[in-house]
Amino acid sequence: MRHRRRNRMATTLLARCSTAGARLAHGLGRIHGGHPAIPQHA
């Protein structure tokens, strides 16, 4: 059961990170008014 709990924690962490990343990308795209998928300055 240890693996299961660890997996669950990892999944939640990953989901949290992914949501944060999407939010950040959306905010950046909104600020720049361009495509979030295409970074203007890398």
Coordinates of C-alpha atoms in Angstrom, one line a residue:
M1 CA 0.0 0.0 0.0
R2 CA 3.0 2.2 0.4
H3 CA 3.5 2.4 -3.4
R4 CA -0.2 3.4 -3.8
R5 CA 0.0 6.2 -1.3
R6 CA 3.2 7.5 -2.8
N7 CA 1.8 7.3 -6.3
R8 CA -1.3 9.2 -5.2
M9 CA 0.9 11.9 -3.7
A10 CA 3.0 12.1 -6.8
T11 CA -0.1 12.4 -9.0
T12 CA -1.6 15.2 -6.9
L13 CA 1.7 17.0 -6.9
L14 CA 2.1 16.6 -10.7
A15 CA -1.5 17.8 -11.2
R16 CA -0.9 20.8 -9.0
C17 CA 2.3 21.6 -10.9
S18 CA 0.6 21.2 -14.2
T19 CA -2.2 23.5 -13.3
A20 CA 0.2 26.1 -11.9
G21 CA 2.2 25.9 -15.2
A22 CA -0.9 26.3 -17.3
R23 CA -2.1 29.2 -15.2
L24 CA 1.3 30.9 -15.5
A25 CA 1.5 30.3 -19.2
H26 CA -2.1 31.6 -19.7
G27 CA -1.2 34.7 -17.6
L28 CA 2.0 35.4 -19.6
G29 CA 0.1 34.9 -22.9
R30 CA -2.6 37.3 -21.6
I31 CA 0.0 39.9 -20.6
H32 CA 1.9 39.7 -23.9
G33 CA -1.3 39.3 -25.9
G34 CA 0.4 36.6 -28.0
H35 CA 0.4 32.9 -28.3
P36 CA 1.3 31.2 -25.0
A37 CA 2.6 28.2 -27.0
I38 CA 5.2 30.4 -28.8
P39 CA 7.4 32.2 -26.3
Q40 CA 8.6 35.6 -27.7
H41 CA 11.7 35.7 -25.5
A42 CA 13.1 32.4 -24.3

